[in-house]
Tab-separated table of C-alpha atoms in Angstrom:
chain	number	residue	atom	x	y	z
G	1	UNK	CA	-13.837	122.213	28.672
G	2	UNK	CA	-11.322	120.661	27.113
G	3	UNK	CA	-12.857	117.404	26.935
G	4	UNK	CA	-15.844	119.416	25.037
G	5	UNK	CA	-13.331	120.711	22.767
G	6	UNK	CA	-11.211	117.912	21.332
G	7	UNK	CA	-13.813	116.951	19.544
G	8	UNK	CA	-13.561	119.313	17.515
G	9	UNK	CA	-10.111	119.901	17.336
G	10	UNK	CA	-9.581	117.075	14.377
G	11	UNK	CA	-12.319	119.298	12.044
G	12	UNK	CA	-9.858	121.775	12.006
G	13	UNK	CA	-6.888	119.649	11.682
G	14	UNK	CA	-7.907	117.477	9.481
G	15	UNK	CA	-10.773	118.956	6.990
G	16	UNK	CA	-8.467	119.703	4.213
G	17	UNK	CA	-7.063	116.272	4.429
G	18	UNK	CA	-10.324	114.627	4.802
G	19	UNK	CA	-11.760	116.672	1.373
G	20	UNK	CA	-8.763	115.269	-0.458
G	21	UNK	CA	-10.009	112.057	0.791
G	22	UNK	CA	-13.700	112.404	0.117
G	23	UNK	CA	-12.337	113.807	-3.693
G	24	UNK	CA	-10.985	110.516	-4.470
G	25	UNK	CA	-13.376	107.898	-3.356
G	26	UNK	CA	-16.675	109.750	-2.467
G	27	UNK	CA	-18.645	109.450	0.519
G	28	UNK	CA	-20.803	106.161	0.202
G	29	UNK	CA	-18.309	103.711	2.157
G	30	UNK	CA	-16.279	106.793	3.759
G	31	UNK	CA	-19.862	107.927	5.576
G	32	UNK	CA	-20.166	104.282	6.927
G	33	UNK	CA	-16.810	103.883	8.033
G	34	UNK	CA	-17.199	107.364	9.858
G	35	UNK	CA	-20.309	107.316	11.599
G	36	UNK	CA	-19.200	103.635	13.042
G	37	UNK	CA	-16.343	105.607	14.357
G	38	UNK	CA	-18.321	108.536	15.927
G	39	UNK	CA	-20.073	104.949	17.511
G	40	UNK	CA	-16.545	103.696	18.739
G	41	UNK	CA	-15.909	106.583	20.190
G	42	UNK	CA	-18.855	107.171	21.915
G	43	UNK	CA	-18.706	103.740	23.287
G	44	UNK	CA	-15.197	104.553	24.520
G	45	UNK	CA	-16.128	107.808	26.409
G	46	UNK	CA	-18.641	106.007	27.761
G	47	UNK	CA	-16.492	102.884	29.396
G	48	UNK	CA	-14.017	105.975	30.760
G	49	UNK	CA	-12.582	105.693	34.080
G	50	UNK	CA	-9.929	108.222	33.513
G	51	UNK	CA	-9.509	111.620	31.816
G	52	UNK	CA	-6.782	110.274	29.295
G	53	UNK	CA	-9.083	107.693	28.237
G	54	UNK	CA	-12.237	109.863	28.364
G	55	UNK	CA	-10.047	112.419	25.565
G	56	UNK	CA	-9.287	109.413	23.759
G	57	UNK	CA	-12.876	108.828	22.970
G	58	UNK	CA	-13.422	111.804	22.413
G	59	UNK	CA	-10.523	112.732	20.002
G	60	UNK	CA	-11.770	109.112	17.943
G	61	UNK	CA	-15.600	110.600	17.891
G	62	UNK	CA	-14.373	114.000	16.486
G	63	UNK	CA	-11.907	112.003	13.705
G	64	UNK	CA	-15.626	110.379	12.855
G	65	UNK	CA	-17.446	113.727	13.088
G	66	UNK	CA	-14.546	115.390	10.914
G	67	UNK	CA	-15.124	112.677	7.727
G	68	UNK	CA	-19.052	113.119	8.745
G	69	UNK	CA	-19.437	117.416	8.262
G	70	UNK	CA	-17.096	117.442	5.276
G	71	UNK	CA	-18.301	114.580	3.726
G	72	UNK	CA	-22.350	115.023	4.328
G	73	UNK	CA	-22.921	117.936	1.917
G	74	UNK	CA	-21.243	116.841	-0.879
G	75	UNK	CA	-24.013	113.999	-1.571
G	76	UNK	CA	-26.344	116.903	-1.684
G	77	UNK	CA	-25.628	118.615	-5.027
G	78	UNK	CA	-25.119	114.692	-6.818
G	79	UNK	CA	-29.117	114.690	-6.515
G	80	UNK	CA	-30.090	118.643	-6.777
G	81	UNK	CA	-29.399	120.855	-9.757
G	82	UNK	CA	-28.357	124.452	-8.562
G	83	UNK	CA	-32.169	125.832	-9.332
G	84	UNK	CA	-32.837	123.201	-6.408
G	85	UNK	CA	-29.949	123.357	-4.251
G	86	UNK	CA	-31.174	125.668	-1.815
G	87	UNK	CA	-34.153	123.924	-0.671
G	88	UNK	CA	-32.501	120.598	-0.588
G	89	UNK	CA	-29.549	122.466	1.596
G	90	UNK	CA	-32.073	123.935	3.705
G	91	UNK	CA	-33.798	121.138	5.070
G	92	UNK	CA	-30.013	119.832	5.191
G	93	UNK	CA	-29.484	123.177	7.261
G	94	UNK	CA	-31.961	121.557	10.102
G	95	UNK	CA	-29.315	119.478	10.953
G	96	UNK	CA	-27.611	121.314	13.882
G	97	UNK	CA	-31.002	122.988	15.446
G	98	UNK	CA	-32.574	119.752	15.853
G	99	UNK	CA	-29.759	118.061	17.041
G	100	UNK	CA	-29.051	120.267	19.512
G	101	UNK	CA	-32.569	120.903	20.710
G	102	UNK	CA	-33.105	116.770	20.953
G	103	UNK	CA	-29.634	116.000	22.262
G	104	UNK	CA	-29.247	118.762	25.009
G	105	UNK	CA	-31.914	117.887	27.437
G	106	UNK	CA	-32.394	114.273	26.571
G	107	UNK	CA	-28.524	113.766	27.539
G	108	UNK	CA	-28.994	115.685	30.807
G	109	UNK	CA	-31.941	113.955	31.986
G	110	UNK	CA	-30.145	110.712	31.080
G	111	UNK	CA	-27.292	112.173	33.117
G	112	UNK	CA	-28.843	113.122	36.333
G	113	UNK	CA	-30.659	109.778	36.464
G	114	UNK	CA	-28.383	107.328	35.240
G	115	UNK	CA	-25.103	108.930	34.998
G	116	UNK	CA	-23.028	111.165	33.049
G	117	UNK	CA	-21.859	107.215	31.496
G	118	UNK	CA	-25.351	106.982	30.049
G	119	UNK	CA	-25.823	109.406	27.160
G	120	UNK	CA	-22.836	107.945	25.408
G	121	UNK	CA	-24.102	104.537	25.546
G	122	UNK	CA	-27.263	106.349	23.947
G	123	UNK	CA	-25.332	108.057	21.687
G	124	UNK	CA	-23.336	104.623	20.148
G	125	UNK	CA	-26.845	103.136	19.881
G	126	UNK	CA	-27.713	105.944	17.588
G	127	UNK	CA	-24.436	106.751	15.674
G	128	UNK	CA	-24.739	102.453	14.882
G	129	UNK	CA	-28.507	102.813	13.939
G	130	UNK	CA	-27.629	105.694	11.496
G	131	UNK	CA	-24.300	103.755	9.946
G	132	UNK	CA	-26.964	101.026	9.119
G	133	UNK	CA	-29.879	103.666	7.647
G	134	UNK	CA	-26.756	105.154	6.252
G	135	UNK	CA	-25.452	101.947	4.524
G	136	UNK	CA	-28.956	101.331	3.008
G	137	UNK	CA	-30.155	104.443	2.227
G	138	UNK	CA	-26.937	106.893	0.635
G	139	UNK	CA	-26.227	106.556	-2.832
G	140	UNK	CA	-24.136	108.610	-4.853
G	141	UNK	CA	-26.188	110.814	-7.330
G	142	UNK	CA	-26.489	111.148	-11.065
G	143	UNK	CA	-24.454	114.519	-10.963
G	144	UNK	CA	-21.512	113.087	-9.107
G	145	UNK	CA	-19.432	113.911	-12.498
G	146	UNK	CA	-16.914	111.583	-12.859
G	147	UNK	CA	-14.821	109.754	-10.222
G	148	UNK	CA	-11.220	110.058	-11.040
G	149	UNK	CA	-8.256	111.545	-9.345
G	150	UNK	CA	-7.974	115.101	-8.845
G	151	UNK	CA	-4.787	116.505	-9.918
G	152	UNK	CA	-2.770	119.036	-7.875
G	153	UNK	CA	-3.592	121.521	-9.952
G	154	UNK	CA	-7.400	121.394	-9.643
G	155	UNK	CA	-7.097	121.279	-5.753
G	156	UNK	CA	-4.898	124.409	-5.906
G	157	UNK	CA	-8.340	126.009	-8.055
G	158	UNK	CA	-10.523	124.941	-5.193
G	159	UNK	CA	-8.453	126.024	-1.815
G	160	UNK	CA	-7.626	129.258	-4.448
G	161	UNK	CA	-11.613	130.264	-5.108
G	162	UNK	CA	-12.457	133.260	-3.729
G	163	UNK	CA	-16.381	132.829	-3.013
G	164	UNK	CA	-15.784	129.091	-1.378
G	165	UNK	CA	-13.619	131.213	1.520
G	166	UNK	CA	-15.673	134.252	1.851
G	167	UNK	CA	-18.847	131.781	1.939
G	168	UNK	CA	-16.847	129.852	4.654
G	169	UNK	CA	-15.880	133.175	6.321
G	170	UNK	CA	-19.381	134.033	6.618
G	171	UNK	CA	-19.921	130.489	8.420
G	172	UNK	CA	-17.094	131.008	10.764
G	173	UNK	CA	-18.389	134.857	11.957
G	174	UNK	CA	-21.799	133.512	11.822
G	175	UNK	CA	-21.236	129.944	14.158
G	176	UNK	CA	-18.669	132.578	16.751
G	177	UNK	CA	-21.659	135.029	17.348
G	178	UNK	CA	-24.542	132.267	17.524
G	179	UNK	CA	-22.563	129.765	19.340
G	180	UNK	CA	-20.877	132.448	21.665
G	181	UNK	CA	-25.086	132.773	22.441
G	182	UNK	CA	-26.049	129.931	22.961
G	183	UNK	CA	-23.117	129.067	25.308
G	184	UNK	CA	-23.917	131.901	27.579
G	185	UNK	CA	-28.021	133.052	26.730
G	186	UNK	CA	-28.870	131.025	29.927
G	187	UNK	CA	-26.000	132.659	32.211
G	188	UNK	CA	-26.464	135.900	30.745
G	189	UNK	CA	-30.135	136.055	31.548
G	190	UNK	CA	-30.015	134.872	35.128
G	191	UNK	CA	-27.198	137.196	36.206
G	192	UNK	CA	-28.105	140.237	34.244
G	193	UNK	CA	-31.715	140.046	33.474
G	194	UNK	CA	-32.938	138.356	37.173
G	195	UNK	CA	-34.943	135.432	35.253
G	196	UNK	CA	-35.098	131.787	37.129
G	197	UNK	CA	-33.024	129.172	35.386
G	198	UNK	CA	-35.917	127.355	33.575
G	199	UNK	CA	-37.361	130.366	32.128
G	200	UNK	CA	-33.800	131.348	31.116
G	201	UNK	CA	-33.189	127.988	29.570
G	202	UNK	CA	-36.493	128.065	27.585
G	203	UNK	CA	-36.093	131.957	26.337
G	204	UNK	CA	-32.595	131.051	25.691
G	205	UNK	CA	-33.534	128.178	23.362
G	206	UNK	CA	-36.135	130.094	21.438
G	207	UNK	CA	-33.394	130.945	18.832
G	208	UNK	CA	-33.000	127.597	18.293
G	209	UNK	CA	-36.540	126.357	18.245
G	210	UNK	CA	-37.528	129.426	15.667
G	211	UNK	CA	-34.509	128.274	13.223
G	212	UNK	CA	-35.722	125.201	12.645
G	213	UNK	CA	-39.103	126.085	10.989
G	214	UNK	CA	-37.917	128.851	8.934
G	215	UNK	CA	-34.147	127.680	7.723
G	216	UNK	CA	-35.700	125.112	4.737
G	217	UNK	CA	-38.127	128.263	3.817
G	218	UNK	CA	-35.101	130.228	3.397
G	219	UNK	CA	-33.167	127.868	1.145
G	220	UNK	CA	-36.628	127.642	-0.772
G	221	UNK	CA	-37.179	131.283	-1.356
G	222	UNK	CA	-33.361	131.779	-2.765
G	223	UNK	CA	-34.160	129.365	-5.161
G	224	UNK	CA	-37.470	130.685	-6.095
G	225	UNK	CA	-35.527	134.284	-6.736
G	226	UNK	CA	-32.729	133.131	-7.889
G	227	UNK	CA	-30.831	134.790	-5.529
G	228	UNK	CA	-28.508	134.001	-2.494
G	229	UNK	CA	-26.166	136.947	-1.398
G	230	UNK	CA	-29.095	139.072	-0.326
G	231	UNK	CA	-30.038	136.446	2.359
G	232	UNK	CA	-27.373	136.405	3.879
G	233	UNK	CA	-26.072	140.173	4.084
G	234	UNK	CA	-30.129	140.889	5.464
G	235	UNK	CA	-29.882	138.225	7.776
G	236	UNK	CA	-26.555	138.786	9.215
G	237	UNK	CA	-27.507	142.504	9.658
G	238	UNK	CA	-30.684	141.729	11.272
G	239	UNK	CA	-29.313	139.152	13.496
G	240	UNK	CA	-26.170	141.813	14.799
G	241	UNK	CA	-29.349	144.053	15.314
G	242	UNK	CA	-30.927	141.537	17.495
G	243	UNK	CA	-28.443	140.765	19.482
G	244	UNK	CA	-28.211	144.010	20.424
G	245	UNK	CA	-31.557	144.336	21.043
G	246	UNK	CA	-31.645	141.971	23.478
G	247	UNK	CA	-29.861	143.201	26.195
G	248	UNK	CA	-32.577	145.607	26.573
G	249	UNK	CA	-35.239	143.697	25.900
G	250	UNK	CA	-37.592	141.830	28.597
G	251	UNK	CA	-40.639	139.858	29.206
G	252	UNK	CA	-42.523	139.976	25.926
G	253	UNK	CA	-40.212	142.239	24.008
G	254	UNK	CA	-37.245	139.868	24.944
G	255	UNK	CA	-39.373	136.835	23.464
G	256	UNK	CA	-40.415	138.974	20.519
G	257	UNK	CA	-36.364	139.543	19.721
G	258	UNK	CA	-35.256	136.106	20.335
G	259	UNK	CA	-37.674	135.173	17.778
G	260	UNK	CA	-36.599	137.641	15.090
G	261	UNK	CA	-32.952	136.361	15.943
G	262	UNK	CA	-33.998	133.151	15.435
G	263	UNK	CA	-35.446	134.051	11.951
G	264	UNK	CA	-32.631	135.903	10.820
G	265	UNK	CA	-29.910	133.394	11.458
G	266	UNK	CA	-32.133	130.465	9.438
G	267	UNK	CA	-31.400	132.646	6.395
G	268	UNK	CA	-27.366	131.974	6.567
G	269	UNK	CA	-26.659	128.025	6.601
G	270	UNK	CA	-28.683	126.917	3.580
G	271	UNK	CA	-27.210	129.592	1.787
G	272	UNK	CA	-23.240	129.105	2.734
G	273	UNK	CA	-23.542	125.445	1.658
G	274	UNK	CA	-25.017	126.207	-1.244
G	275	UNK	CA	-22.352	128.874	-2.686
G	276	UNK	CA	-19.063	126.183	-2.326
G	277	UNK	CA	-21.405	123.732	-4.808
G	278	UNK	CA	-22.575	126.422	-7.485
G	279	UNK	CA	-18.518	127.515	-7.400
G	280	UNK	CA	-16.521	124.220	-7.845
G	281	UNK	CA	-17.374	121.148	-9.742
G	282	UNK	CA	-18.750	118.016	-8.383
G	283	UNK	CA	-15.091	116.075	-8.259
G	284	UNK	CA	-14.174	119.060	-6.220
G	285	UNK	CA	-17.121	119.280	-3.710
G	286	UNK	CA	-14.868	117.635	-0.908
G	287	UNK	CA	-12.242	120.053	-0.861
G	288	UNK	CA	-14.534	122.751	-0.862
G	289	UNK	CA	-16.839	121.684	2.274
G	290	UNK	CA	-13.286	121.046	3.644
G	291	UNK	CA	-12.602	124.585	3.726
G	292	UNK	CA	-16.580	125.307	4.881
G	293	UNK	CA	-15.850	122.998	7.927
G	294	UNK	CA	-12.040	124.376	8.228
G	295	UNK	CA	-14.218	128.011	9.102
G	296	UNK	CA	-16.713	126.290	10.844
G	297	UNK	CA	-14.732	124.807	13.435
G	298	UNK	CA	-12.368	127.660	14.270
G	299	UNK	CA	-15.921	129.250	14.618
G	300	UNK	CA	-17.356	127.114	17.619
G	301	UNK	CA	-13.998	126.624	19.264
G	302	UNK	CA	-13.514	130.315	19.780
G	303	UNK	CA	-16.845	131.013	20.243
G	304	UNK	CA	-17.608	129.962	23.945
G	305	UNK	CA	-14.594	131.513	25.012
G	306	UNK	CA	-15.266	134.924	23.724
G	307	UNK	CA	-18.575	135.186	25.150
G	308	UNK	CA	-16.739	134.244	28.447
G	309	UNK	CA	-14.183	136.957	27.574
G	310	UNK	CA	-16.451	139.342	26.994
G	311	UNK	CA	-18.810	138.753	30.095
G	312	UNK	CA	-15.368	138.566	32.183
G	313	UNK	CA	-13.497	141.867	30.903
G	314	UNK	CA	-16.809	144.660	30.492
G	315	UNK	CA	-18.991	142.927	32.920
G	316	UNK	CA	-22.096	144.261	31.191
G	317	UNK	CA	-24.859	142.574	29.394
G	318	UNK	CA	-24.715	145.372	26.572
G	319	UNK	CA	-21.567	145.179	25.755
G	320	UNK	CA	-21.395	141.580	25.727
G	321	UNK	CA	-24.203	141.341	23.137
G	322	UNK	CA	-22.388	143.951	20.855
G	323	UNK	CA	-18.990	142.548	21.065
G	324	UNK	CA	-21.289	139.126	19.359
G	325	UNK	CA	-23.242	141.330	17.348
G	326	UNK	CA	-19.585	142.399	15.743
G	327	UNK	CA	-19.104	138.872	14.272
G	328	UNK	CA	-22.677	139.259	12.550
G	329	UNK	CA	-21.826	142.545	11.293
G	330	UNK	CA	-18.570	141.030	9.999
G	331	UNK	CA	-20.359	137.813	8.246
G	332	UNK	CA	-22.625	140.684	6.572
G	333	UNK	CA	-19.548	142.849	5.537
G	334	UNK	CA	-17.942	139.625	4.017
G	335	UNK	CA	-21.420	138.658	2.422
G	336	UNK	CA	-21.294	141.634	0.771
G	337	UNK	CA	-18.475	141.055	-1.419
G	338	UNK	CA	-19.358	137.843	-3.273
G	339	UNK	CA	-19.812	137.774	-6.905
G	340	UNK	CA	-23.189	135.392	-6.086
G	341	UNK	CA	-26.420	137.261	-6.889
């Protein structure tokens, strides 16, 4: 657990920090530099023999990761004019779902065969591929505004803005209740619900698999209406719904309210990285995904705990599912009080 964790530990730590950083000298050489350090410390994990050494990679591939999520979106809006931002942030918004659904069970049939070694030598193969695609391919955009240093007083306007932290509160409720699922779908529907493990690993990655398709629709119809906040207080509220739902659901009806959860969550992550954008200037876009991946990452660290908590304290499936349907309720509530249309 905790070697799972401190990777993520330096996105909290250091996001702030690392949008001051990304502020001053943009993210074409940063990105490099960072994604050959996610490969570093990948490669490091991977040579391991002890704990201390295992964290150590670890801790170096979440420093990497930190520069990589605050840094990534704020290319975005250099290339895509507000009327455009949402599509462009939802295929951005694929990110995550596809990662996960490619990385998960190609790293555990590396690890059973080869060795839990193995899908970090995979992984620095594929964090130096990308810091050469990245090197070639990222430039910075024709709306980058202009490069200059950002004065204390403009940074105290961005960590001050009011929709950049209740868009990033929205992100943090939202990753705690979907994470807090993921983490414990599979677990949840052996022990409560009496399914095998492989049909509880495939209904528990329907969520997932759904999200993908419809997430860059999403971010395409709020730019066709001109509209974002309605997304995401419908989606949130749909998703607490389905959570709900499923602890009563089964067979069909359980497959039928994954994939409705699945819909309803694609509707919230093009939309929260397109509010901190539309809110801030372009010389400020660093410290303002800062503060998105500040929310984000106190998100997933408390999510897989909770869910534990939860199952632990009312053993019950029901109540379990509620207490994560709270956090959806919550991003809805918070949703609601933008000033975005």
């Amino acid at each position: 657990g905790l070697l799972m964790s401190i990777a993520v530990f330096p996105g909290i730590f250091l996001a702030v920090p690392v949008g001051l950083v990304v502020n001053k000298y943009g993210f074409r050489l940063l990105g490099f530099l960072s994604t050959v350090l996610v490969a570093v410390g990948s490669f490091t994990t991977a040579l391991a023999n002890t704990f201390i050494t295992a964290m150590f990679g670890r801790f170096i591939l979440g420093v990497g990761g930190a520069f990589i999520i605050v840094g990534m979106p704020t290319v975005i809006p250099q290339w895509f004019s507000h009327k455009d931002l949402g599509k462009a942030m939802g295929i951005y918004g694929t990110n995550m779902p596809v990662a996960t659904i490619t990385a998960f069970p190609i790293s555990t049939i590396l690890a059973q065969d080869f060795g839990w070694h193995y899908p970090f030598y995979v992984g620095t193969m594929v964090a130096l591929i990308t810091a050469l695609i990245f090197a070639v391919v990222i430039r910075e955009g024709p709306l980058k505004g202009e490069r200059r240093p950002v004065g204390v007083e403009e940074v105290k306007r961005a960590v001050k803005n009011a929709e950049v932290w209740k868009a990033s509160l929205v992100w943090m409720f939202f990753n705690t209740a979907a994470i807090a699922f993921l983490s414990w779908a599979k677990t949840l529907f052996q022990d409560f619900k009496g399914l095998d493990p492989f049909y509880s690993s495939i209904m528990a990655s329907v969520f997932m698999y759904v999200a993908v398709a419809f997430v860059p629709l999403f971010g395409w119809a709020s730019d066709r209406s001109g509209r974002r906040k309605p997304f995401m207080v419908a989606g949130s509220i749909t998703m607490a719904l389905a959570l709900v739902a499923t602890a009563y659901a089964s067979s069909l009806s359980l497959l039928l309210t994954l994939m409705v959860l699945g819909i309803a969550a694609a509707t919230v992550p093009p939309i929260v990285m397109t509010i901190p954008p539309e809110s801030l200037p372009p010389n400020l876009a660093g410290t303002a995904f800062s503060i998105v991946t500040l929310c984000q990452n106190i998100g997933i660290t408390l999510s897989a705990p909770l869910g534990g908590y939860l199952i632990q304290t009312t053993g019950d499936l029901s109540l379990t599912f509620f207490g994560m349907s709270l956090f959806s309720f919550a991003a809805a509530v918070t949703a609601l009080t933008l000033k975005n249309k």
